[in-house]
Short mmCIF file of C-alpha atoms in Angstrom, two decimals:
data_model
loop_
_atom_site.label_atom_id
_atom_site.label_comp_id
_atom_site.label_asym_id
_atom_site.label_seq_id
_atom_site.Cartn_x
_atom_site.Cartn_y
_atom_site.Cartn_z
CA MET A 256 -19.41 25.88 20.60
CA LYS A 257 -19.10 22.49 19.64
CA PHE A 258 -16.26 20.03 20.11
CA THR A 259 -15.37 16.57 20.33
CA LEU A 260 -15.34 14.22 23.66
CA SER A 261 -11.84 13.12 22.49
CA TRP A 262 -10.52 16.45 22.09
CA LEU A 263 -11.83 17.59 25.60
CA LYS A 264 -10.48 14.70 27.26
CA GLU A 265 -7.13 15.59 25.65
CA HIS A 266 -7.22 19.27 27.17
CA LEU A 267 -8.58 18.34 30.32
CA ASP A 268 -6.09 15.21 30.60
CA THR A 269 -8.90 12.94 32.04
CA GLU A 270 -10.36 9.43 31.31
CA ALA A 271 -13.46 10.36 33.02
CA SER A 272 -16.89 9.22 31.73
CA LEU A 273 -18.91 11.56 29.55
CA THR A 274 -21.59 11.66 32.36
CA ALA A 275 -18.65 12.84 34.98
CA ILE A 276 -17.28 15.48 32.31
CA LEU A 277 -20.73 16.78 31.70
CA GLU A 278 -21.45 17.23 35.51
CA GLY A 279 -18.40 19.01 35.99
CA LEU A 280 -18.81 21.25 33.29
CA THR A 281 -21.91 22.27 34.64
CA LYS A 282 -20.49 22.63 38.31
CA VAL A 283 -18.37 25.31 36.96
CA GLY A 284 -21.17 27.11 35.21
CA LEU A 285 -20.63 25.93 31.63
CA GLU A 286 -24.09 24.88 30.33
CA VAL A 287 -23.92 21.75 28.30
CA GLU A 288 -26.85 22.46 25.46
CA GLY A 289 -26.67 18.81 23.95
CA VAL A 290 -24.52 15.76 23.35
CA GLU A 291 -24.53 14.11 20.20
CA ASP A 292 -23.22 10.62 19.06
CA PRO A 293 -22.58 10.72 15.38
CA ALA A 294 -22.04 6.76 15.04
CA GLU A 295 -25.64 6.52 16.51
CA LYS A 296 -26.87 7.58 12.96
CA LEU A 297 -24.84 4.52 11.49
CA GLY A 298 -26.15 2.00 13.44
CA ALA A 299 -27.96 0.24 10.59
CA PHE A 300 -24.95 -0.23 8.82
CA ARG A 301 -22.71 -3.05 9.36
CA ILE A 302 -19.39 -4.68 8.00
CA ALA A 303 -19.71 -7.26 5.70
CA ARG A 304 -17.30 -9.97 3.38
CA VAL A 305 -18.08 -10.46 -0.21
CA LEU A 306 -17.94 -14.35 -0.53
CA SER A 307 -18.30 -14.56 -4.03
CA ALA A 308 -19.07 -12.63 -7.14
CA ALA A 309 -20.45 -13.61 -10.51
CA PRO A 310 -21.46 -11.55 -13.63
CA HIS A 311 -24.90 -10.92 -13.84
CA PRO A 312 -26.50 -12.80 -16.65
CA GLN A 313 -28.39 -9.73 -18.07
CA ALA A 314 -26.23 -6.83 -17.40
CA ASP A 315 -22.57 -6.54 -18.40
CA LYS A 316 -21.74 -4.01 -15.89
CA LEU A 317 -23.46 -5.82 -12.72
CA GLN A 318 -22.07 -8.34 -10.63
CA ILE A 319 -24.18 -10.73 -8.43
CA LEU A 320 -22.57 -11.06 -4.80
CA SER A 321 -23.21 -13.57 -2.13
CA VAL A 322 -22.37 -11.29 1.14
CA ASP A 323 -21.96 -12.39 4.43
CA PRO A 324 -23.78 -9.74 6.45
CA GLY A 325 -22.13 -10.79 10.16
CA GLU A 326 -24.99 -12.51 11.32
CA GLY A 327 -27.64 -14.70 9.76
CA GLU A 328 -27.61 -15.96 6.28
CA PRO A 329 -25.65 -14.87 3.35
CA LEU A 330 -27.46 -12.04 1.25
CA GLN A 331 -27.55 -11.82 -2.63
CA ILE A 332 -26.82 -8.53 -3.70
CA VAL A 333 -26.37 -6.98 -7.04
CA CYS A 334 -23.55 -4.47 -7.52
CA GLY A 335 -22.21 -2.30 -10.28
CA ALA A 336 -18.93 -1.53 -8.38
CA PRO A 337 -16.06 -2.77 -10.75
CA ASN A 338 -13.84 -3.58 -8.05
CA ALA A 339 -16.29 -6.11 -6.16
CA ARG A 340 -14.36 -9.37 -5.82
CA ALA A 341 -14.72 -12.22 -3.43
CA GLY A 342 -12.76 -11.37 -0.05
CA LEU A 343 -13.53 -7.78 -0.27
CA ILE A 344 -14.67 -6.15 3.17
CA GLY A 345 -16.91 -3.15 3.33
CA VAL A 346 -19.83 -1.35 4.60
CA LEU A 347 -23.43 -3.09 4.11
CA GLY A 348 -26.28 -0.90 3.85
CA GLN A 349 -29.58 -2.38 3.09
CA PRO A 350 -33.05 -1.01 1.86
CA GLY A 351 -34.64 1.20 4.30
CA ASP A 352 -31.43 2.21 6.03
CA TYR A 353 -30.91 6.02 6.26
CA VAL A 354 -27.76 7.58 5.01
CA PRO A 355 -26.82 10.77 7.08
CA GLY A 356 -25.29 13.51 5.35
CA LEU A 357 -26.75 12.52 2.15
CA ASP A 358 -30.12 12.63 3.56
CA VAL A 359 -31.22 9.42 1.56
CA THR A 360 -33.02 6.40 2.38
CA LEU A 361 -31.59 3.23 0.51
CA LYS A 362 -34.46 1.69 -1.33
CA ILE A 363 -34.22 -0.84 -4.09
#
């Protein structure tokens, strides 16, 4: 059976750590087969802000965005989203990042 830590804490009415809960379950005879952290798979993705958007000189349906990735220099990204505009905040995935659930690795 799989369930979330938040669900378990709600039904146990506890604020104990994951380690303490796992030890308690084992002590009462409930074997824990594994613990998964779905957020771990998204570690490469980050929140980014679009600084500017300009039309692509060679394609009507594309824009060239200047994007602040949160650390380091702004990135220049070609984007086909019609709603991309300065001030937009979104999730940034870069070439080489793995997208769980879709089983896709981003590439250029």
